[in-house]
Coordinates of N, CA, C and O in Angstrom, one line a residue:
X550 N 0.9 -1.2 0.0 CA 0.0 0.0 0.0 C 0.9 1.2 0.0 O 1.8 1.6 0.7
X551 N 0.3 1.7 -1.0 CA 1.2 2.9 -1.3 C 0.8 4.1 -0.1 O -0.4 4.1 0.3
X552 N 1.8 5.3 0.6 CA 0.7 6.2 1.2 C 1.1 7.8 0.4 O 1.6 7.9 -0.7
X553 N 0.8 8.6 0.9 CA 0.8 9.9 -0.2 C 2.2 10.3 -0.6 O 2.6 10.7 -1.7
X554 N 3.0 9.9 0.8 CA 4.3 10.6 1.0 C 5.4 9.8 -0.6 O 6.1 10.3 -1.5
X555 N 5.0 8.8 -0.3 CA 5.7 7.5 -1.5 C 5.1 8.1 -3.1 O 6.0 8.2 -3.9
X556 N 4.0 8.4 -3.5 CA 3.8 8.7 -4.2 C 4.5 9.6 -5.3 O 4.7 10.7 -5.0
X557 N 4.7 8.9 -6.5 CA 5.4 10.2 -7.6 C 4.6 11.3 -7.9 O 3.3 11.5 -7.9
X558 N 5.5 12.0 -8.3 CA 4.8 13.5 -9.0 C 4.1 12.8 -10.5 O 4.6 12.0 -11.3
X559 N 2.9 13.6 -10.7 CA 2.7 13.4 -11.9 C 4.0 13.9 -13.0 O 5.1 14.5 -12.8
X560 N 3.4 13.5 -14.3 CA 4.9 13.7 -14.8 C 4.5 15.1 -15.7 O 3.4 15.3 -16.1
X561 N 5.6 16.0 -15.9 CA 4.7 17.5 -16.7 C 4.1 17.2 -18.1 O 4.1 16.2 -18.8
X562 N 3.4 18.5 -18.1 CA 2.3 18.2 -19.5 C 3.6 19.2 -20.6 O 4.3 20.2 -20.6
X563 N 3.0 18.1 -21.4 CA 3.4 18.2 -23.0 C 2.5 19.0 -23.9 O 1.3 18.7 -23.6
X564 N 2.5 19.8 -25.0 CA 1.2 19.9 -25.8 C 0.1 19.2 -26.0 O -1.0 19.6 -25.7
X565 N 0.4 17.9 -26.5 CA -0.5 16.8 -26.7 C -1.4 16.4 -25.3 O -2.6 16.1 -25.3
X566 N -0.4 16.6 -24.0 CA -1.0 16.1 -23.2 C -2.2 17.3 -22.7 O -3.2 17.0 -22.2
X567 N -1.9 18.5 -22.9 CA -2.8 19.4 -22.8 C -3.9 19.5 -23.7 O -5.1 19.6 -23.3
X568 N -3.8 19.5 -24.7 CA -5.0 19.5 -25.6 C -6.0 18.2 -25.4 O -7.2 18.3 -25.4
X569 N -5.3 16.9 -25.1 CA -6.1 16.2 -24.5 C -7.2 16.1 -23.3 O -8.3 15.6 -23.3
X570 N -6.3 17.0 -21.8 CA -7.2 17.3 -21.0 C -8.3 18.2 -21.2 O -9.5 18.0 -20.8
X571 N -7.7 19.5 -21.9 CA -8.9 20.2 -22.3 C -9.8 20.0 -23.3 O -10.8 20.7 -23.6
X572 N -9.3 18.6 -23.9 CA -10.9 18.1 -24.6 C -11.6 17.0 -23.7 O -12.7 16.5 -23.9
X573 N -11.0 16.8 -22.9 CA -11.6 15.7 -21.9 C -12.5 16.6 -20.3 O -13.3 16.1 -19.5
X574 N -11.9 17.8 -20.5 CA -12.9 18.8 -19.8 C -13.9 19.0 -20.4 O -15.0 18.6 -20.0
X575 N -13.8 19.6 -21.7 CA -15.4 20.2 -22.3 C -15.9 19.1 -23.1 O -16.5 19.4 -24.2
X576 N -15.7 17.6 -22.6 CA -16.7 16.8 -22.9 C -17.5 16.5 -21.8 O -18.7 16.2 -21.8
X577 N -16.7 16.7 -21.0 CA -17.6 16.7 -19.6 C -18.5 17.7 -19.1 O -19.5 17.4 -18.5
X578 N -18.2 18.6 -19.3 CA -18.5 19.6 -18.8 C -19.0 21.3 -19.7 O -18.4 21.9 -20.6
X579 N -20.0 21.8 -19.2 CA -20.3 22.8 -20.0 C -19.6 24.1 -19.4 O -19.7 24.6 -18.3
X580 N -18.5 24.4 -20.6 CA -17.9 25.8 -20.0 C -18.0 26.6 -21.5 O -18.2 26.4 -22.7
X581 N -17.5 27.8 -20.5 CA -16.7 29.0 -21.7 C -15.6 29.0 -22.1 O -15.1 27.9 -22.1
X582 N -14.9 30.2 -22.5 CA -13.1 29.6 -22.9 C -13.0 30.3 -21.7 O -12.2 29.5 -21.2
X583 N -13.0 31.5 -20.5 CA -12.7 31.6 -19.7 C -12.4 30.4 -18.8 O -11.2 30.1 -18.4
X584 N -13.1 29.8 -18.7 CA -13.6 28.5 -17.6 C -12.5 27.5 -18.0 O -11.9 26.9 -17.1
X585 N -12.2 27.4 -19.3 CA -11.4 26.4 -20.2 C -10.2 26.8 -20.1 O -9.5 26.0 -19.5
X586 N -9.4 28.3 -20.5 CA -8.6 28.5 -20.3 C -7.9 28.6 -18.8 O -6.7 28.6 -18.6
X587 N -9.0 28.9 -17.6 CA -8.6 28.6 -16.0 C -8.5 27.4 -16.0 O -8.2 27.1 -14.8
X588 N -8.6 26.4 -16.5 CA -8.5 25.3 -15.8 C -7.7 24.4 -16.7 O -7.7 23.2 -16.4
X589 N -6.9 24.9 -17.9 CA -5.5 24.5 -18.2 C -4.4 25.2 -17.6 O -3.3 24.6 -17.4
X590 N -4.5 26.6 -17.1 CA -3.9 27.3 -16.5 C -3.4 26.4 -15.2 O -2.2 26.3 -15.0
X591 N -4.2 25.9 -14.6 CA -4.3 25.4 -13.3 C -3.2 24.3 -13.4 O -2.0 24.2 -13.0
X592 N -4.2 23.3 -14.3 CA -3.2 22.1 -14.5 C -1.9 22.4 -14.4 O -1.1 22.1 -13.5
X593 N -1.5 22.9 -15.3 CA 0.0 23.3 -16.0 C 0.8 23.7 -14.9 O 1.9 23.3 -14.9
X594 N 0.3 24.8 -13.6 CA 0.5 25.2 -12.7 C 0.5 23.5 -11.7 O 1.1 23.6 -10.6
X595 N 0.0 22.4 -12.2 CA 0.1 21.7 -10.6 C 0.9 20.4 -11.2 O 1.5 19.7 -10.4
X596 N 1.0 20.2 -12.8 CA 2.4 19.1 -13.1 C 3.4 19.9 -13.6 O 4.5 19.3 -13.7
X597 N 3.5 21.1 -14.0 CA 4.5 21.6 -14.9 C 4.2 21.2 -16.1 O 3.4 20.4 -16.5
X598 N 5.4 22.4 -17.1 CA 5.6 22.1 -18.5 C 6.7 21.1 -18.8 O 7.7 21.2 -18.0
X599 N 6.7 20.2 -19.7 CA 7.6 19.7 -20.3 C 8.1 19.8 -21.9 O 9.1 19.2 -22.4
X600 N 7.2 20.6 -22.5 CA 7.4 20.8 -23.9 C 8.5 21.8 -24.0 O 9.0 22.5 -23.1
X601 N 8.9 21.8 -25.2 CA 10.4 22.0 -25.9 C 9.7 23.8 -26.2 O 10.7 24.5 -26.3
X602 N 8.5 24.7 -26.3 CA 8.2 26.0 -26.2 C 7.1 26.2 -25.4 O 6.4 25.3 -25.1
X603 N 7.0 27.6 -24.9 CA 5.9 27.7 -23.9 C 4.5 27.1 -24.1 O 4.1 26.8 -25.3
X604 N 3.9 27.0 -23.0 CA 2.6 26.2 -23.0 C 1.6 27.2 -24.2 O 2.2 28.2 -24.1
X605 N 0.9 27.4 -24.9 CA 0.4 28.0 -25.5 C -1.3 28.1 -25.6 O -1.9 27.9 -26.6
X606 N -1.7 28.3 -24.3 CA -3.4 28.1 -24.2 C -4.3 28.6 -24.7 O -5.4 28.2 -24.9
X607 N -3.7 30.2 -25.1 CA -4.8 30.7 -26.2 C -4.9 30.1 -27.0 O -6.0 30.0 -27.6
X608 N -3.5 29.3 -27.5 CA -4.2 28.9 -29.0 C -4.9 27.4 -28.6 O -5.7 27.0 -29.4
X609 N -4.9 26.5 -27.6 CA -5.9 25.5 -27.7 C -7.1 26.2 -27.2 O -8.0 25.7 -27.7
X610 N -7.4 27.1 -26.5 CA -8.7 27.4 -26.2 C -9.5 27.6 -27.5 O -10.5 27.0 -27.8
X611 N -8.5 29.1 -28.5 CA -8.6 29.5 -29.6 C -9.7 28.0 -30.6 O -10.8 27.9 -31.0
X612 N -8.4 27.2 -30.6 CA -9.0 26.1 -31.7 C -10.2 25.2 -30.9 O -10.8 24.4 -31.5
X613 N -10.3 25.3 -30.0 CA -11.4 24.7 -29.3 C -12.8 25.4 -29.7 O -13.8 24.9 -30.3
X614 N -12.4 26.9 -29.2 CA -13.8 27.6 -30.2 C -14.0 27.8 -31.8 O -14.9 28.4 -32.4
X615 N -13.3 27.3 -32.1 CA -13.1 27.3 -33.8 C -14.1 26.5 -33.8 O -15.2 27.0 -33.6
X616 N -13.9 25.2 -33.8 CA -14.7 24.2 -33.5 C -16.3 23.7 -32.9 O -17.0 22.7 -33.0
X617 N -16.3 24.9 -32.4 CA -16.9 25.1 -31.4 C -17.5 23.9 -30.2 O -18.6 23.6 -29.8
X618 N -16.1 23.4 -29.9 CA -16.4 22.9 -28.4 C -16.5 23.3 -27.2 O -16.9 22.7 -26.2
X619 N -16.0 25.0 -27.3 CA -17.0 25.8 -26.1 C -17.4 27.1 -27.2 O -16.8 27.5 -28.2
X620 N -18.7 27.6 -26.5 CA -19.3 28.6 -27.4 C -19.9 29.8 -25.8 O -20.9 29.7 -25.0
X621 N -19.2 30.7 -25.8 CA -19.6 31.4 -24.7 C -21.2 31.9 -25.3 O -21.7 32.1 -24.2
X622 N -21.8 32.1 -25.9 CA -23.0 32.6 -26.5 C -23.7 31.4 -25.9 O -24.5 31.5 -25.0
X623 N -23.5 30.5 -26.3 CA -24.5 29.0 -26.2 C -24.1 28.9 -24.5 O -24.9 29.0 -23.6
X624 N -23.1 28.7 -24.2 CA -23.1 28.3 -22.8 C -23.7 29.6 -21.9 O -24.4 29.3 -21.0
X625 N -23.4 31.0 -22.2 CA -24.4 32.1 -21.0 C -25.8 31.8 -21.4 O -26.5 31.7 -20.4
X626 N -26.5 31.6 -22.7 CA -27.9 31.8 -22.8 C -28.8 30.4 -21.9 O -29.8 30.4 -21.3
X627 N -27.8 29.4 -22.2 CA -28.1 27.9 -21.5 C -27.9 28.1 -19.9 O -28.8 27.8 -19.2
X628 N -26.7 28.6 -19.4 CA -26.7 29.0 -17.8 C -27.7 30.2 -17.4 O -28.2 30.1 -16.3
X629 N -28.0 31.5 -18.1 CA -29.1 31.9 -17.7 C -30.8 31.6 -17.6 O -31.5 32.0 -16.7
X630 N -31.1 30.6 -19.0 CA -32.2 30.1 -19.2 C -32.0 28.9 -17.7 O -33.1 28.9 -17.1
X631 N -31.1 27.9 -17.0 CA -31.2 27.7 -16.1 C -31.6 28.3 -14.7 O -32.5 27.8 -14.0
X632 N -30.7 29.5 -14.6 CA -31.0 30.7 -13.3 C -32.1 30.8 -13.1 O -32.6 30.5 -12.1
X633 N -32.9 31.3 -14.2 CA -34.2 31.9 -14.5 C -34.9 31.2 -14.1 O -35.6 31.5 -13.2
X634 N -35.2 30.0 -14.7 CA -36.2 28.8 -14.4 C -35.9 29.0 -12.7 O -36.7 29.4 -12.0
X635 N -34.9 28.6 -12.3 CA -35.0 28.6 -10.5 C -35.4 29.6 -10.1 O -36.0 29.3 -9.0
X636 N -35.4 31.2 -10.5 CA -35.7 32.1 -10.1 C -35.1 33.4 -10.1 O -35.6 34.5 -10.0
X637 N -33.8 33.1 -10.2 CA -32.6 34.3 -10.5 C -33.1 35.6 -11.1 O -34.0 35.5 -11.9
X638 N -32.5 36.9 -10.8 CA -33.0 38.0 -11.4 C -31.9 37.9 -12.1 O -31.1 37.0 -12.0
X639 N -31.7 39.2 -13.2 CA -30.9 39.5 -14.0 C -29.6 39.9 -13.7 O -28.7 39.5 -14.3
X640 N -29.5 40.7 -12.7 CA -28.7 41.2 -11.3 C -27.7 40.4 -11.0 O -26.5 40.7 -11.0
X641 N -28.4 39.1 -10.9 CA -27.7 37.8 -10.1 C -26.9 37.2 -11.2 O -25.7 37.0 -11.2
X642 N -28.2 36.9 -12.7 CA -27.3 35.9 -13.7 C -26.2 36.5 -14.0 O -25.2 35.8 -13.7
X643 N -25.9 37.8 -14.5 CA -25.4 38.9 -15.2 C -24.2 38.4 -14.5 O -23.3 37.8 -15.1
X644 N -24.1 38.7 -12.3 CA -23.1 38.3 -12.3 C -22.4 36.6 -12.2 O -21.2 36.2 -12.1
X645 N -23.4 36.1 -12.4 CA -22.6 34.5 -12.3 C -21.8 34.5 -14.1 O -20.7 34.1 -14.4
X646 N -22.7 35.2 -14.9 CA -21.8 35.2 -16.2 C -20.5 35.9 -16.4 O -19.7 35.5 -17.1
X647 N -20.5 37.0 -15.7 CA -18.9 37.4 -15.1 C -18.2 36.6 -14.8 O -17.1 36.5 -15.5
X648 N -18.4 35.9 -14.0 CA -17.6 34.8 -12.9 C -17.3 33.7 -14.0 O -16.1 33.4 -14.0
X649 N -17.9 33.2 -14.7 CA -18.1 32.7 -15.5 C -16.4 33.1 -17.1 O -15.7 32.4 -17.8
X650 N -16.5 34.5 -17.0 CA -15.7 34.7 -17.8 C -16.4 35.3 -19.2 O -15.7 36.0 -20.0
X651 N -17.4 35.2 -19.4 CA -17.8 36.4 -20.6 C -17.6 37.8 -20.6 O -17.4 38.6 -19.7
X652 N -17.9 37.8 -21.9 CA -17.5 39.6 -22.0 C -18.5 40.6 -21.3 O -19.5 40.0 -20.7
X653 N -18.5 41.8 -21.3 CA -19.6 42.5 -20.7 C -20.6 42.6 -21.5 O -21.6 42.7 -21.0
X654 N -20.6 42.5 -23.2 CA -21.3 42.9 -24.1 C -22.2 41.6 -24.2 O -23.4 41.5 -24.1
X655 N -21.5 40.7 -24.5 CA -22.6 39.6 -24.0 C -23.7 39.0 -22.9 O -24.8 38.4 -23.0
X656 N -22.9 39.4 -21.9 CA -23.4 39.5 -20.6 C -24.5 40.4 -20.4 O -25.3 40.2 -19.5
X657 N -24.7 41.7 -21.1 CA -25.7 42.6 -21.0 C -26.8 42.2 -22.4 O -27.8 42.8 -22.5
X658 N -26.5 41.5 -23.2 CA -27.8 40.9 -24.0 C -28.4 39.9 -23.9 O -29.5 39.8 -24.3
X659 N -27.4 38.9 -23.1 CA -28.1 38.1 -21.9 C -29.0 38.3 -21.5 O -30.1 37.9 -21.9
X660 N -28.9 39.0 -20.1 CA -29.3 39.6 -19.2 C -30.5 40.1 -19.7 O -31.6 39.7 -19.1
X661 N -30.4 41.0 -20.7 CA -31.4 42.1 -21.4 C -32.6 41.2 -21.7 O -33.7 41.7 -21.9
X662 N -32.4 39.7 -21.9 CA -33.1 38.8 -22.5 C -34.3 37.8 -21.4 O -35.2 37.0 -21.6
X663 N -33.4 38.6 -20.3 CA -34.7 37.7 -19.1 C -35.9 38.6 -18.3 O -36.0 39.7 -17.8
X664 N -36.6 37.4 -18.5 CA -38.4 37.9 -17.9 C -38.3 38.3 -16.3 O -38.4 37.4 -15.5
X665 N -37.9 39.6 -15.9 CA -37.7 40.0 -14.6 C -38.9 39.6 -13.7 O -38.7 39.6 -12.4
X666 N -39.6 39.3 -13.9 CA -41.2 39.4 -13.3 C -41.5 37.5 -13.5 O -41.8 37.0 -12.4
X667 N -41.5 36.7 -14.6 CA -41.5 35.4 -14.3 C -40.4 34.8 -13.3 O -40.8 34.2 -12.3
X668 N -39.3 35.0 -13.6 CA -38.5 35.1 -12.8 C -38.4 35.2 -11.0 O -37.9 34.4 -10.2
X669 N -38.9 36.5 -10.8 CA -39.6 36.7 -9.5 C -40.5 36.0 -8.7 O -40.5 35.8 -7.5
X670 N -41.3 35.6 -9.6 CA -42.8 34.6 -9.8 C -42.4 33.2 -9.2 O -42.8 32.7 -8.2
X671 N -41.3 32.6 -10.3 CA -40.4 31.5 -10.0 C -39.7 31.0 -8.4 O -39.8 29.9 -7.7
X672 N -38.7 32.6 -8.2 CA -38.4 32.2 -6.9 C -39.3 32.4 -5.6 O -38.9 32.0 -4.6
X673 N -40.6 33.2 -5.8 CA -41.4 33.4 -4.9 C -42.2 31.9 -4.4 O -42.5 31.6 -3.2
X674 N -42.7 31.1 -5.8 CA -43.2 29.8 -5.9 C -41.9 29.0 -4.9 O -42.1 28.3 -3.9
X675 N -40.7 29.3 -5.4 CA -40.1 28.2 -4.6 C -39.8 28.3 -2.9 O -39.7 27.3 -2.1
X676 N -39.5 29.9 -2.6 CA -39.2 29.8 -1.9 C -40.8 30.2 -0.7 O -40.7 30.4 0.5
X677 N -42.0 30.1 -1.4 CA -43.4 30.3 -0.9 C -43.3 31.6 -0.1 O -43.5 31.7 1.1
X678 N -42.9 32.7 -1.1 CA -43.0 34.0 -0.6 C -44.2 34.5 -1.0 O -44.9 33.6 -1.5
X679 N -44.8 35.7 -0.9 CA -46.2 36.9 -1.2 C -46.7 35.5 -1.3 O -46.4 34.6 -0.5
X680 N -48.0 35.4 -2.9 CA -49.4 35.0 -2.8 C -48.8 33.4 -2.5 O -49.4 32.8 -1.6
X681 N -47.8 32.7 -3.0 CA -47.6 31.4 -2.4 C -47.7 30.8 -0.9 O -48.0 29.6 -0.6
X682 N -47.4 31.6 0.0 CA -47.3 31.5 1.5 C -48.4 30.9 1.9 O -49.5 31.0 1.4
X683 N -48.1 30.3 3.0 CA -49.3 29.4 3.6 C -49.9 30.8 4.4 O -51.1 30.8 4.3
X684 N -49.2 31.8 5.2 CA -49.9 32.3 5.5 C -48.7 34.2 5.6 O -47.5 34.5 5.4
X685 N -50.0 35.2 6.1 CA -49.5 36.4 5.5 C -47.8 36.6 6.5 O -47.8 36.0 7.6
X686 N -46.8 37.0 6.2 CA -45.7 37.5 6.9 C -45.9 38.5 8.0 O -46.6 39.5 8.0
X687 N -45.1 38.1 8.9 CA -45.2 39.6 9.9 C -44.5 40.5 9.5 O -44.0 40.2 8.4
X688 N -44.0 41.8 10.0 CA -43.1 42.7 8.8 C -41.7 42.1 8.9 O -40.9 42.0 8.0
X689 N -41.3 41.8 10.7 CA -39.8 41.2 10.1 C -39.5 39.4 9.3 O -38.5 38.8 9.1
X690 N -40.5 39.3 9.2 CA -40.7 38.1 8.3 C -40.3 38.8 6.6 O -39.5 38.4 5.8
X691 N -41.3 40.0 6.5 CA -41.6 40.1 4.6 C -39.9 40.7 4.7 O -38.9 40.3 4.0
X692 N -39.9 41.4 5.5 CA -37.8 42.2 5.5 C -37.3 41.0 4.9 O -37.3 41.0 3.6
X693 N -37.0 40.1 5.4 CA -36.3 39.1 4.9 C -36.2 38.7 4.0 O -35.1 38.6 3.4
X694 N -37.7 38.2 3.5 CA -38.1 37.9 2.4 C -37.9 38.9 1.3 O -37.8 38.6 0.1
X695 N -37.9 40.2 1.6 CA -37.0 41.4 0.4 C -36.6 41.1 0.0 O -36.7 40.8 -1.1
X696 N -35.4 41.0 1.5 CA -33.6 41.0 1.1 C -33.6 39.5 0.3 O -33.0 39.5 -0.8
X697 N -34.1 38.7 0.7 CA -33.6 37.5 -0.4 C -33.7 37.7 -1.1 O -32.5 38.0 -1.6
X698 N -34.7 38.0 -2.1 CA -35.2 38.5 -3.5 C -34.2 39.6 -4.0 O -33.9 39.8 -5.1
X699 N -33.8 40.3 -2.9 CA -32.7 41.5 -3.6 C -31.4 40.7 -4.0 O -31.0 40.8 -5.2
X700 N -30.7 39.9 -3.0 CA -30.2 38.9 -3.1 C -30.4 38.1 -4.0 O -29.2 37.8 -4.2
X701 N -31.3 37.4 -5.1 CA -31.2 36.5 -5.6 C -31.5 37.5 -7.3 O -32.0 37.0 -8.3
X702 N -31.2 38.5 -7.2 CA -30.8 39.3 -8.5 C -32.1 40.2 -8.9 O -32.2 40.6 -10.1
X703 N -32.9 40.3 -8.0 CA -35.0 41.1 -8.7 C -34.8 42.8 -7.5 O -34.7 43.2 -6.4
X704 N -35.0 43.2 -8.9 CA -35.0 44.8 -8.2 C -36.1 44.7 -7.1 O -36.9 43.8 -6.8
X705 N -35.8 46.2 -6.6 CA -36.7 46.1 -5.1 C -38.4 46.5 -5.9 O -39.3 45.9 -5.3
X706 N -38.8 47.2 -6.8 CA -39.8 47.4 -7.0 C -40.4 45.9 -7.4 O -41.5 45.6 -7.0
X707 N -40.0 45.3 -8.0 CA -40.5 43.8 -8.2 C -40.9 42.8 -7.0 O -41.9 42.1 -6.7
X708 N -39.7 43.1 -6.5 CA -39.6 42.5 -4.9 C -40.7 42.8 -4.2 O -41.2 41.8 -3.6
X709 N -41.3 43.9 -4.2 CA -42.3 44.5 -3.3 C -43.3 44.4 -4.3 O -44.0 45.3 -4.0
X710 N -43.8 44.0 -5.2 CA -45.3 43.9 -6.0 C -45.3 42.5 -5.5 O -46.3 42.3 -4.8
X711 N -44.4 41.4 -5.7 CA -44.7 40.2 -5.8 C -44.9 39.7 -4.4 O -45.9 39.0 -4.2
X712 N -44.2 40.0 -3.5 CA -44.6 40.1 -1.8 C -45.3 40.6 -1.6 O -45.9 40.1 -0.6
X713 N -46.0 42.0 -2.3 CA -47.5 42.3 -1.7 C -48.9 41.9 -2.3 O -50.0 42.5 -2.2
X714 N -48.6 41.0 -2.9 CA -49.7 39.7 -3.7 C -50.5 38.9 -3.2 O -49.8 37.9 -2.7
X715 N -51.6 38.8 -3.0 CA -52.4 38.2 -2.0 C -52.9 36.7 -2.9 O -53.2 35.6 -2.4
X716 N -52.9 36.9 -4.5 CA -53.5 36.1 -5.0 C -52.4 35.6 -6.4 O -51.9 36.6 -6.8
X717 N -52.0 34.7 -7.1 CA -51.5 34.2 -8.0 C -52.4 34.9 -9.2 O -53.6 34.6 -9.3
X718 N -51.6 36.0 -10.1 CA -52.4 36.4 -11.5 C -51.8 34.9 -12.7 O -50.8 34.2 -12.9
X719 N -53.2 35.0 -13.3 CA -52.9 33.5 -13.9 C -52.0 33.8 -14.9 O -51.8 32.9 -15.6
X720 N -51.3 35.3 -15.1 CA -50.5 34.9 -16.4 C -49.0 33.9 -15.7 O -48.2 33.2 -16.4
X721 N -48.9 34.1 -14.7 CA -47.6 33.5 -14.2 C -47.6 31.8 -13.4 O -46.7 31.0 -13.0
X722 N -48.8 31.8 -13.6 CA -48.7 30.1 -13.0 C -48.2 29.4 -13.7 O -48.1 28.2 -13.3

């Protein structure tokens, strides 16, 4: 039995061996080239290089989007159409698509592209805030229930129509 201390170093990455992890990432997994290019960065950072010229990651990210085995357009509109369904305001997605690594210009047509008010609707259903509630909030109850909603990316004027809802309008069920 081997224990950690005995263990070899992995051995450093080569070109080939790099192009292969990062196709073995974005089959796995849905990213951007931000996301893609941090997480060859990383590698490379935890075996080293061994190739004969520097690591060159723009260009496999580069030919990765050629390709298009990451498409930042397809991956923000697919991660925000997820947010949304849970409930996320625009606020919020906007910034997970930052974090994420998209541009600003995409990130605000994104954004520009979600139903602020279904949305609202969504997290209110889940989280059984305004007309969902079993029963009405006391005021430091609805406080709370604000701040989440401000928190979870829905301006305050939305926040406060959908909390002060006694009844489900059927365009949103």
């Amino acid at each position: 039995m081997r224990t950690e201390k005995s263990r070899k170093p992995p051995r450093p990455l080569d070109e080939e061996t790099l192009r292969a992890l990062g196709l073995r990432y974005v089959e796995r997994y849905a990213s951007s080239e931000a996301k893609l290019a941090a997480y060859l960065a990383r590698k490379l950072r935890e075996r080293g290089w061994a190739g004969e010229q520097p690591a060159d990651i723009e260009a496999i990210v580069a030919r990765f989007a050629d390709l298009r085995y990451v498409d930042d357009r397809t991956f923000g509109e697919s991660r925000a159409r997820g947010l949304e369904r849970r409930g996320y305001g625009a606020r919020r997605i906007g910034q997970d698509l930052r974090a994420a690594g998209l541009a600003e210009e995409l990130r605000g047509e994104i954004t520009g592209a979600v139903d602020a008010r279904g949305a609202a609707m969504a997290y209110a259903r889940r989280k059984r805030f305004g007309p969902f509630a079993r029963e009405a909030p006391d005021r430091a109850v609805r406080q709370k229930q604000f701040a989440a909603m401000l928190r979870a990316g829905h301006d305050a004027r939305t926040a406060a129509e959908i909390l002060d809802m006694r009844d489900v309008e059927l365009d949103y069920e």
